[in-house]
mmCIF file of C-alpha atoms in Angstrom:
data_model
loop_
_atom_site.group_PDB
_atom_site.id
_atom_site.type_symbol
_atom_site.label_atom_id
_atom_site.label_comp_id
_atom_site.label_asym_id
_atom_site.label_seq_id
_atom_site.Cartn_x
_atom_site.Cartn_y
_atom_site.Cartn_z
ATOM 1 C CA MET O 1 19.528 8.075 18.246
ATOM 2 C CA GLU O 2 17.302 11.082 18.492
ATOM 3 C CA CYS O 3 14.556 11.025 15.936
ATOM 4 C CA ILE O 4 11.204 12.646 15.320
ATOM 5 C CA ILE O 5 8.112 10.487 15.657
ATOM 6 C CA ARG O 6 5.061 11.983 13.999
ATOM 7 C CA GLU O 7 1.697 10.925 12.613
ATOM 8 C CA ALA O 8 1.706 10.045 8.933
ATOM 9 C CA THR O 9 -0.278 12.266 6.583
ATOM 10 C CA ILE O 10 -1.739 11.586 3.162
ATOM 11 C CA ASP O 11 1.404 13.097 1.610
ATOM 12 C CA ASP O 12 3.530 10.328 3.156
ATOM 13 C CA CYS O 13 1.788 7.479 1.344
ATOM 14 C CA GLU O 14 4.371 7.077 -1.429
ATOM 15 C CA HIS O 15 7.190 6.867 1.138
ATOM 16 C CA LEU O 16 5.116 4.581 3.364
ATOM 17 C CA MET O 17 4.423 2.270 0.424
ATOM 18 C CA GLY O 18 8.174 2.060 -0.164
ATOM 19 C CA LEU O 19 8.712 0.971 3.441
ATOM 20 C CA ILE O 20 5.902 -1.595 3.198
ATOM 21 C CA GLN O 21 7.525 -3.063 0.078
ATOM 22 C CA GLU O 22 10.855 -3.290 1.929
ATOM 23 C CA ILE O 23 9.343 -5.173 4.870
ATOM 24 C CA ALA O 24 7.544 -7.570 2.511
ATOM 25 C CA THR O 25 10.848 -8.312 0.818
ATOM 26 C CA TYR O 26 12.447 -8.891 4.235
ATOM 27 C CA HIS O 27 9.688 -11.404 5.023
ATOM 28 C CA HIS O 28 9.904 -13.039 1.556
ATOM 29 C CA LEU O 29 6.344 -11.862 0.831
ATOM 30 C CA GLU O 30 7.045 -9.324 -1.932
ATOM 31 C CA ASN O 31 4.642 -11.029 -4.333
ATOM 32 C CA GLU O 32 1.833 -10.859 -1.771
ATOM 33 C CA ILE O 33 1.322 -7.103 -1.896
ATOM 34 C CA THR O 34 -1.826 -6.014 -3.710
ATOM 35 C CA ILE O 35 -2.067 -2.424 -2.409
ATOM 36 C CA ASN O 36 -0.352 0.743 -3.621
ATOM 37 C CA ALA O 37 0.082 4.347 -2.473
ATOM 38 C CA GLN O 38 -3.337 5.384 -3.860
ATOM 39 C CA VAL O 39 -5.038 2.607 -1.877
ATOM 40 C CA LEU O 40 -3.178 3.678 1.279
ATOM 41 C CA LYS O 41 -4.384 7.258 0.755
ATOM 42 C CA ALA O 42 -8.006 6.170 0.372
ATOM 43 C CA ASP O 43 -7.989 3.615 3.213
ATOM 44 C CA GLY O 44 -5.998 5.518 5.820
ATOM 45 C CA PHE O 45 -6.819 9.157 5.262
ATOM 46 C CA GLY O 46 -10.483 9.288 4.294
ATOM 47 C CA LYS O 47 -13.612 9.661 6.404
ATOM 48 C CA ASP O 48 -13.355 6.330 8.246
ATOM 49 C CA PRO O 49 -9.669 5.430 8.291
ATOM 50 C CA PHE O 50 -8.851 1.721 8.523
ATOM 51 C CA PHE O 51 -5.451 2.289 10.119
ATOM 52 C CA LYS O 52 -3.262 4.796 11.901
ATOM 53 C CA CYS O 53 0.405 5.258 11.191
ATOM 54 C CA LEU O 54 3.391 6.812 12.939
ATOM 55 C CA LEU O 55 6.569 7.687 11.087
ATOM 56 C CA ALA O 56 10.130 8.123 12.312
ATOM 57 C CA GLU O 57 12.139 10.895 10.666
ATOM 58 C CA GLN O 58 15.711 11.973 11.044
ATOM 59 C CA PRO O 59 15.873 15.301 12.887
ATOM 60 C CA GLY O 60 17.784 16.965 10.043
ATOM 61 C CA GLU O 61 14.933 16.225 7.648
ATOM 62 C CA LYS O 62 12.339 18.029 9.730
ATOM 63 C CA GLY O 63 12.288 21.087 7.497
ATOM 64 C CA CYS O 64 11.712 19.373 4.167
ATOM 65 C CA LYS O 65 8.230 17.902 4.563
ATOM 66 C CA PRO O 66 7.348 15.229 3.729
ATOM 67 C CA GLY O 67 10.787 13.938 4.712
ATOM 68 C CA ARG O 68 11.847 10.432 3.822
ATOM 69 C CA PRO O 69 10.733 8.339 6.785
ATOM 70 C CA ILE O 70 13.246 5.853 8.210
ATOM 71 C CA GLY O 71 10.652 3.722 9.942
ATOM 72 C CA HIS O 72 6.957 3.326 10.622
ATOM 73 C CA ALA O 73 4.417 1.743 12.941
ATOM 74 C CA LEU O 74 1.023 0.959 11.393
ATOM 75 C CA TYR O 75 -1.785 -0.032 13.750
ATOM 76 C CA PHE O 76 -5.522 -0.014 14.363
ATOM 77 C CA PHE O 77 -7.840 -0.389 17.306
ATOM 78 C CA GLY O 78 -9.863 -3.503 17.999
ATOM 79 C CA TYR O 79 -11.460 -5.508 20.759
ATOM 80 C CA SER O 80 -10.765 -8.547 22.897
ATOM 81 C CA VAL O 81 -13.784 -10.252 24.429
ATOM 82 C CA ASN O 82 -11.606 -11.070 27.433
ATOM 83 C CA HIS O 83 -9.952 -7.718 28.098
ATOM 84 C CA GLY O 84 -11.837 -5.089 26.091
ATOM 85 C CA LYS O 85 -10.260 -2.355 23.985
ATOM 86 C CA MET O 86 -6.997 -3.284 22.358
ATOM 87 C CA LEU O 87 -4.506 -1.969 19.871
ATOM 88 C CA TYR O 88 -3.405 -4.211 17.038
ATOM 89 C CA LEU O 89 0.077 -3.500 15.715
ATOM 90 C CA GLU O 90 0.088 -4.576 12.083
ATOM 91 C CA ASN O 91 3.569 -3.440 11.158
ATOM 92 C CA LEU O 92 6.687 -2.023 12.832
ATOM 93 C CA TYR O 93 9.693 -1.372 10.628
ATOM 94 C CA VAL O 94 12.975 0.510 10.603
ATOM 95 C CA VAL O 95 15.136 0.686 7.464
ATOM 96 C CA SER O 96 18.247 -1.464 7.741
ATOM 97 C CA GLU O 97 20.849 1.319 7.946
ATOM 98 C CA PHE O 98 19.088 2.800 11.004
ATOM 99 C CA ARG O 99 18.515 -0.405 12.982
ATOM 100 C CA GLY O 100 19.983 -0.906 16.445
ATOM 101 C CA LYS O 101 19.638 2.799 17.299
ATOM 102 C CA GLY O 102 16.451 2.591 19.348
ATOM 103 C CA ILE O 103 14.150 3.917 16.615
ATOM 104 C CA GLY O 104 11.866 0.867 16.697
ATOM 105 C CA MET O 105 11.629 1.319 20.459
ATOM 106 C CA GLU O 106 10.725 5.008 20.041
ATOM 107 C CA LEU O 107 7.997 4.129 17.547
ATOM 108 C CA LEU O 108 6.667 1.387 19.800
ATOM 109 C CA ARG O 109 6.725 3.684 22.829
ATOM 110 C CA LYS O 110 4.557 6.208 21.001
ATOM 111 C CA VAL O 111 2.204 3.394 19.935
ATOM 112 C CA ALA O 112 2.004 2.327 23.597
ATOM 113 C CA GLU O 113 1.206 5.911 24.615
ATOM 114 C CA ASN O 114 -1.625 6.026 22.087
ATOM 115 C CA ALA O 115 -2.898 2.642 23.302
ATOM 116 C CA LEU O 116 -3.007 3.810 26.931
ATOM 117 C CA ALA O 117 -4.536 7.174 26.013
ATOM 118 C CA THR O 118 -7.350 5.272 24.258
ATOM 119 C CA GLY O 119 -7.910 3.006 27.276
ATOM 120 C CA CYS O 120 -6.551 -0.163 25.682
ATOM 121 C CA MET O 121 -5.773 -3.060 27.970
ATOM 122 C CA GLU O 122 -3.326 -4.711 25.614
ATOM 123 C CA MET O 123 -1.520 -4.648 22.324
ATOM 124 C CA LYS O 124 -1.674 -7.634 19.994
ATOM 125 C CA PHE O 125 0.491 -8.401 17.007
ATOM 126 C CA MET O 126 2.056 -11.257 15.072
ATOM 127 C CA THR O 127 5.698 -12.115 14.593
ATOM 128 C CA MET O 128 7.269 -14.662 12.335
ATOM 129 C CA ASP O 129 8.814 -17.109 14.759
ATOM 130 C CA TRP O 130 11.980 -17.490 12.656
ATOM 131 C CA ASN O 131 12.679 -13.772 13.102
ATOM 132 C CA ARG O 132 14.501 -14.252 16.424
ATOM 133 C CA ARG O 133 15.755 -10.667 16.601
ATOM 134 C CA ALA O 134 12.243 -9.209 16.374
ATOM 135 C CA LYS O 135 10.845 -11.758 18.794
ATOM 136 C CA ALA O 136 13.593 -11.150 21.360
ATOM 137 C CA PHE O 137 12.947 -7.392 21.074
ATOM 138 C CA TYR O 138 9.275 -7.847 21.938
ATOM 139 C CA GLU O 139 9.921 -10.430 24.651
ATOM 140 C CA ARG O 140 12.355 -8.107 26.426
ATOM 141 C CA LEU O 141 9.435 -5.672 26.716
ATOM 142 C CA GLY O 142 7.251 -8.347 28.317
ATOM 143 C CA ALA O 143 5.401 -9.680 25.265
ATOM 144 C CA HIS O 144 3.859 -13.090 25.563
ATOM 145 C CA ASP O 145 3.633 -15.711 22.781
ATOM 146 C CA THR O 146 0.064 -17.057 22.929
ATOM 147 C CA THR O 147 0.727 -19.513 20.112
ATOM 148 C CA GLU O 148 3.203 -21.220 22.461
ATOM 149 C CA SER O 149 1.248 -20.781 25.699
ATOM 150 C CA GLU O 150 -2.336 -21.298 24.504
ATOM 151 C CA ASP O 151 -1.992 -22.985 21.121
ATOM 152 C CA PHE O 152 -3.497 -20.020 19.233
ATOM 153 C CA HIS O 153 -3.030 -20.231 15.470
ATOM 154 C CA CYS O 154 -3.378 -17.320 13.044
ATOM 155 C CA MET O 155 -5.999 -17.973 10.359
ATOM 156 C CA GLU O 156 -6.957 -16.183 7.148
ATOM 157 C CA LEU O 157 -9.958 -16.445 4.856
ATOM 158 C CA GLY O 158 -9.223 -14.757 1.531
ATOM 159 C CA ARG O 159 -11.566 -12.757 -0.658
ATOM 160 C CA ASP O 160 -12.373 -15.721 -2.918
ATOM 161 C CA ALA O 161 -13.430 -17.793 0.092
ATOM 162 C CA LEU O 162 -15.522 -14.898 1.448
ATOM 163 C CA GLU O 163 -17.271 -14.589 -1.923
ATOM 164 C CA ARG O 164 -17.944 -18.340 -2.076
ATOM 165 C CA LEU O 165 -19.382 -18.207 1.441
ATOM 166 C CA VAL O 166 -21.754 -15.358 0.555
ATOM 167 C CA GLN O 167 -22.815 -16.962 -2.749
ATOM 168 C CA LYS O 168 -23.547 -20.258 -0.991
ATOM 169 C CA GLY O 169 -26.085 -18.368 1.113
ATOM 170 C CA SER O 170 -27.770 -16.616 -1.803
ATOM 171 C CA LYS O 171 -28.310 -19.988 -3.536
ATOM 172 C CA GLY O 172 -30.047 -21.298 -0.430
ATOM 173 C CA GLN O 173 -27.522 -24.067 0.117
ATOM 174 C CA PRO O 174 -26.876 -24.774 3.794
ATOM 175 C CA MET U 1 -32.167 -24.424 11.108
ATOM 176 C CA GLU U 2 -33.766 -21.142 10.170
ATOM 177 C CA CYS U 3 -32.681 -18.353 12.465
ATOM 178 C CA ILE U 4 -32.659 -14.591 12.512
ATOM 179 C CA ILE U 5 -29.292 -12.851 12.247
ATOM 180 C CA ARG U 6 -29.389 -9.239 13.360
ATOM 181 C CA GLU U 7 -27.034 -6.518 14.583
ATOM 182 C CA ALA U 8 -26.613 -6.364 18.345
ATOM 183 C CA THR U 9 -27.907 -3.261 20.130
ATOM 184 C CA ILE U 10 -26.964 -1.751 23.467
ATOM 185 C CA ASP U 11 -29.860 -3.654 25.057
ATOM 186 C CA ASP U 12 -28.242 -6.982 24.143
ATOM 187 C CA CYS U 13 -25.082 -6.423 26.188
ATOM 188 C CA GLU U 14 -26.180 -8.455 29.246
ATOM 189 C CA HIS U 15 -27.042 -11.429 27.013
ATOM 190 C CA LEU U 16 -23.872 -10.950 24.980
ATOM 191 C CA MET U 17 -21.784 -10.904 28.149
ATOM 192 C CA GLY U 18 -23.370 -14.226 29.131
ATOM 193 C CA LEU U 19 -22.308 -15.736 25.789
ATOM 194 C CA ILE U 20 -18.776 -14.328 26.162
ATOM 195 C CA GLN U 21 -18.521 -15.946 29.588
ATOM 196 C CA GLU U 22 -19.672 -19.273 28.130
ATOM 197 C CA ILE U 23 -17.038 -19.199 25.387
ATOM 198 C CA ALA U 24 -14.317 -18.307 27.896
ATOM 199 C CA THR U 25 -15.331 -21.313 29.985
ATOM 200 C CA TYR U 26 -15.229 -23.505 26.876
ATOM 201 C CA HIS U 27 -11.665 -22.283 26.229
ATOM 202 C CA HIS U 28 -10.649 -22.668 29.894
ATOM 203 C CA LEU U 29 -10.122 -18.897 30.101
ATOM 204 C CA GLU U 30 -12.945 -17.968 32.484
ATOM 205 C CA ASN U 31 -10.564 -16.221 34.878
ATOM 206 C CA GLU U 32 -9.185 -14.053 32.087
ATOM 207 C CA ILE U 33 -12.302 -11.925 31.595
ATOM 208 C CA THR U 34 -11.991 -8.392 32.911
ATOM 209 C CA ILE U 35 -14.921 -6.787 31.057
ATOM 210 C CA ASN U 36 -18.618 -6.737 31.926
ATOM 211 C CA ALA U 37 -21.896 -5.703 30.275
ATOM 212 C CA GLN U 38 -21.384 -2.028 31.169
ATOM 213 C CA VAL U 39 -17.982 -2.032 29.496
ATOM 214 C CA LEU U 40 -19.471 -3.681 26.384
ATOM 215 C CA LYS U 41 -22.133 -0.958 26.238
ATOM 216 C CA ALA U 42 -19.558 1.824 26.447
ATOM 217 C CA ASP U 43 -17.038 0.251 24.061
ATOM 218 C CA GLY U 44 -19.388 -1.076 21.387
ATOM 219 C CA PHE U 45 -22.278 1.349 21.289
ATOM 220 C CA GLY U 46 -20.822 4.810 21.900
ATOM 221 C CA LYS U 47 -19.526 7.415 19.470
ATOM 222 C CA ASP U 48 -16.521 5.446 18.194
ATOM 223 C CA PRO U 49 -17.398 1.767 18.613
ATOM 224 C CA PHE U 50 -14.468 -0.619 19.047
ATOM 225 C CA PHE U 51 -16.377 -3.616 17.698
ATOM 226 C CA LYS U 52 -19.419 -4.728 15.749
ATOM 227 C CA CYS U 53 -21.564 -7.665 16.734
ATOM 228 C CA LEU U 54 -24.151 -9.888 15.045
ATOM 229 C CA LEU U 55 -26.542 -12.038 17.035
ATOM 230 C CA ALA U 56 -28.461 -15.183 16.079
ATOM 231 C CA GLU U 57 -31.977 -15.501 17.460
ATOM 232 C CA GLN U 58 -34.538 -18.252 17.249
ATOM 233 C CA PRO U 59 -37.379 -17.167 14.946
ATOM 234 C CA GLY U 60 -40.004 -17.709 17.658
ATOM 235 C CA GLU U 61 -38.290 -15.179 19.868
ATOM 236 C CA LYS U 62 -38.440 -12.388 17.318
ATOM 237 C CA GLY U 63 -41.339 -10.617 19.002
ATOM 238 C CA CYS U 64 -39.888 -10.373 22.500
ATOM 239 C CA LYS U 65 -36.942 -8.014 21.989
ATOM 240 C CA PRO U 66 -34.264 -8.275 23.121
ATOM 241 C CA GLY U 67 -34.633 -12.039 22.672
ATOM 242 C CA ARG U 68 -32.101 -14.382 24.220
ATOM 243 C CA PRO U 69 -29.434 -14.785 21.538
ATOM 244 C CA ILE U 70 -28.255 -18.306 20.771
ATOM 245 C CA GLY U 71 -25.015 -17.218 19.128
ATOM 246 C CA HIS U 72 -22.913 -14.231 18.200
ATOM 247 C CA ALA U 73 -20.132 -13.023 15.926
ATOM 248 C CA LEU U 74 -18.019 -10.146 17.245
ATOM 249 C CA TYR U 75 -15.650 -8.441 14.821
ATOM 250 C CA PHE U 76 -13.902 -5.227 13.864
ATOM 251 C CA PHE U 77 -12.229 -3.779 10.793
ATOM 252 C CA GLY U 78 -8.489 -3.465 10.430
ATOM 253 C CA TYR U 79 -5.730 -3.352 7.867
ATOM 254 C CA SER U 80 -3.177 -5.630 6.283
ATOM 255 C CA VAL U 81 -0.128 -3.957 4.743
ATOM 256 C CA ASN U 82 -0.125 -6.692 2.117
ATOM 257 C CA HIS U 83 -3.780 -6.777 1.103
ATOM 258 C CA GLY U 84 -5.437 -3.653 2.507
ATOM 259 C CA LYS U 85 -8.773 -3.501 4.314
ATOM 260 C CA MET U 86 -9.581 -6.567 6.364
ATOM 261 C CA LEU U 87 -12.126 -7.822 8.829
ATOM 262 C CA TYR U 88 -10.890 -9.349 12.069
ATOM 263 C CA LEU U 89 -13.248 -11.917 13.579
ATOM 264 C CA GLU U 90 -12.651 -11.833 17.317
ATOM 265 C CA ASN U 91 -15.324 -14.292 18.403
ATOM 266 C CA LEU U 92 -17.855 -16.670 16.831
ATOM 267 C CA TYR U 93 -20.015 -18.703 19.165
ATOM 268 C CA VAL U 94 -23.190 -20.787 19.197
ATOM 269 C CA VAL U 95 -24.618 -22.140 22.468
ATOM 270 C CA SER U 96 -24.114 -25.894 22.811
ATOM 271 C CA GLU U 97 -27.759 -26.990 22.394
ATOM 272 C CA PHE U 98 -27.969 -25.242 19.007
ATOM 273 C CA ARG U 99 -24.697 -26.453 17.519
ATOM 274 C CA GLY U 100 -24.581 -28.478 14.312
ATOM 275 C CA LYS U 101 -27.618 -26.684 12.854
ATOM 276 C CA GLY U 102 -25.772 -24.264 10.583
ATOM 277 C CA ILE U 103 -26.150 -21.233 12.859
ATOM 278 C CA GLY U 104 -22.403 -20.583 13.053
ATOM 279 C CA MET U 105 -22.340 -20.724 9.260
ATOM 280 C CA GLU U 106 -25.241 -18.241 8.999
ATOM 281 C CA LEU U 107 -23.439 -15.837 11.342
ATOM 282 C CA LEU U 108 -20.200 -16.210 9.413
ATOM 283 C CA ARG U 109 -21.976 -15.718 6.087
ATOM 284 C CA LYS U 110 -23.392 -12.394 7.300
ATOM 285 C CA VAL U 111 -19.920 -11.398 8.577
ATOM 286 C CA ALA U 112 -18.542 -12.243 5.114
ATOM 287 C CA GLU U 113 -21.268 -10.109 3.498
ATOM 288 C CA ASN U 114 -20.304 -7.173 5.702
ATOM 289 C CA ALA U 115 -16.609 -7.733 4.905
ATOM 290 C CA LEU U 116 -17.249 -7.652 1.148
ATOM 291 C CA ALA U 117 -19.624 -4.686 1.408
ATOM 292 C CA THR U 118 -16.818 -2.769 3.155
ATOM 293 C CA GLY U 119 -14.285 -3.725 0.484
ATOM 294 C CA CYS U 120 -12.247 -6.092 2.657
ATOM 295 C CA MET U 121 -9.823 -8.402 0.914
ATOM 296 C CA GLU U 122 -9.692 -10.937 3.716
ATOM 297 C CA MET U 123 -10.882 -12.014 7.125
ATOM 298 C CA LYS U 124 -8.394 -12.827 9.838
ATOM 299 C CA PHE U 125 -8.979 -14.646 13.121
ATOM 300 C CA MET U 126 -7.354 -16.975 15.596
ATOM 301 C CA THR U 127 -8.308 -20.503 16.538
ATOM 302 C CA MET U 128 -6.998 -22.668 19.302
ATOM 303 C CA ASP U 129 -5.315 -25.480 17.450
ATOM 304 C CA TRP U 130 -6.609 -28.137 19.856
ATOM 305 C CA ASN U 131 -10.191 -27.185 18.915
ATOM 306 C CA ARG U 132 -10.277 -29.514 15.886
ATOM 307 C CA ARG U 133 -14.002 -29.070 15.286
ATOM 308 C CA ALA U 134 -13.703 -25.283 14.971
ATOM 309 C CA LYS U 135 -10.587 -25.544 12.844
ATOM 310 C CA ALA U 136 -12.139 -28.088 10.474
ATOM 311 C CA PHE U 137 -15.191 -25.817 10.124
ATOM 312 C CA TYR U 138 -13.023 -22.901 8.990
ATOM 313 C CA GLU U 139 -10.777 -25.031 6.777
ATOM 314 C CA ARG U 140 -13.786 -26.428 4.895
ATOM 315 C CA LEU U 141 -14.568 -22.813 3.974
ATOM 316 C CA GLY U 142 -11.056 -22.301 2.618
ATOM 317 C CA ALA U 143 -9.324 -20.804 5.657
ATOM 318 C CA HIS U 144 -5.575 -20.986 5.728
ATOM 319 C CA ASP U 145 -3.425 -21.522 8.862
ATOM 320 C CA THR U 146 -0.589 -18.977 8.576
ATOM 321 C CA THR U 147 1.017 -20.216 11.784
ATOM 322 C CA GLU U 148 1.607 -23.508 9.970
ATOM 323 C CA SER U 149 2.420 -22.093 6.538
ATOM 324 C CA GLU U 150 4.394 -18.972 7.444
ATOM 325 C CA ASP U 151 5.433 -19.496 11.062
ATOM 326 C CA PHE U 152 3.313 -16.567 12.316
ATOM 327 C CA HIS U 153 2.941 -16.503 16.101
ATOM 328 C CA CYS U 154 0.304 -14.530 18.013
ATOM 329 C CA MET U 155 1.826 -12.098 20.503
ATOM 330 C CA GLU U 156 0.379 -9.971 23.298
ATOM 331 C CA LEU U 157 1.786 -7.083 25.295
ATOM 332 C CA GLY U 158 -0.344 -6.484 28.392
ATOM 333 C CA ARG U 159 -1.255 -3.181 30.010
ATOM 334 C CA ASP U 160 1.531 -3.435 32.616
ATOM 335 C CA ALA U 161 4.119 -3.869 29.872
ATOM 336 C CA LEU U 162 2.635 -0.958 27.887
ATOM 337 C CA GLU U 163 2.859 1.244 31.000
ATOM 338 C CA ARG U 164 6.472 0.214 31.656
ATOM 339 C CA LEU U 165 7.334 1.012 28.046
ATOM 340 C CA VAL U 166 5.816 4.495 28.248
ATOM 341 C CA GLN U 167 7.421 5.242 31.650
ATOM 342 C CA LYS U 168 10.804 4.138 30.357
ATOM 343 C CA GLY U 169 10.514 6.874 27.742
ATOM 344 C CA SER U 170 9.510 9.573 30.184
ATOM 345 C CA LYS U 171 12.583 8.791 32.313
ATOM 346 C CA GLY U 172 14.798 9.258 29.290
ATOM 347 C CA GLN U 173 16.174 5.726 29.384
ATOM 348 C CA PRO U 174 16.864 4.288 25.939
#
């Protein structure tokens, strides 16, 4: 399906937040979300943006900006000490009624273009292994599961743990 | 052990590259490295740096800058669509003769300080699951393995695959 891929603007944040809530529900993580549209505006469209975002729009909706996006790709740039510059894809999503039409592929292709234009050597991302459809999509493109091949596990240290770690230092405890 | 934690400068890149090569050897990935000190200088210390880096130095070496670092923490900022701003720790390393003295903890504490000062809600990173010592270190601090709890797998799409994906688009193939 032909669709328009464009960069998100600050005016898209309400729509984008709706898509993020949908994907969280799909991943059974709807209670995990602590951000909202205002936070997205501040974090993505201020002086030092923490992410970049592409939106997919139906062609017919081009005139009425900001159109309701039917999918998004949210990413940021980072670094690998092995390969150098890299692009980290945090989120790729297409609303259910538009799946299977190549829109995810169009979004990902534009992300890949931006990665290459920035000199990135690779794109990293996470998938939930139970989501076979998503994983097969990425593997068809040549993606490699480094949890399987190299035993890499994804780890998180939450804000409480970060605060405990900093406080430990200020009390002089080793 | 008391040590000095400071931000890396462009003059540290040769030393930093030496540490990166050591950690790759430790992880049996020495043939994977495609960057060098020149690349680190360009990518980390230009107009739009792709990473930030803290170094640990022995106190006695403070005078002779740039002193030989005995450890480093390399990180960058990113975004979680669930929790907002986050810090991604790409690499934490202490040379073998200085391990077990709390230097890794000092580096990580300073990383945590920088994360909180930037308003991050979490720190993400990867560990190799076979590296029990590293994993236990992070778990004592409250880190959570989301590969185990939520079935997240780490995925990579290399430069060749990114190029194929972009070319596919330019040929008009869906």
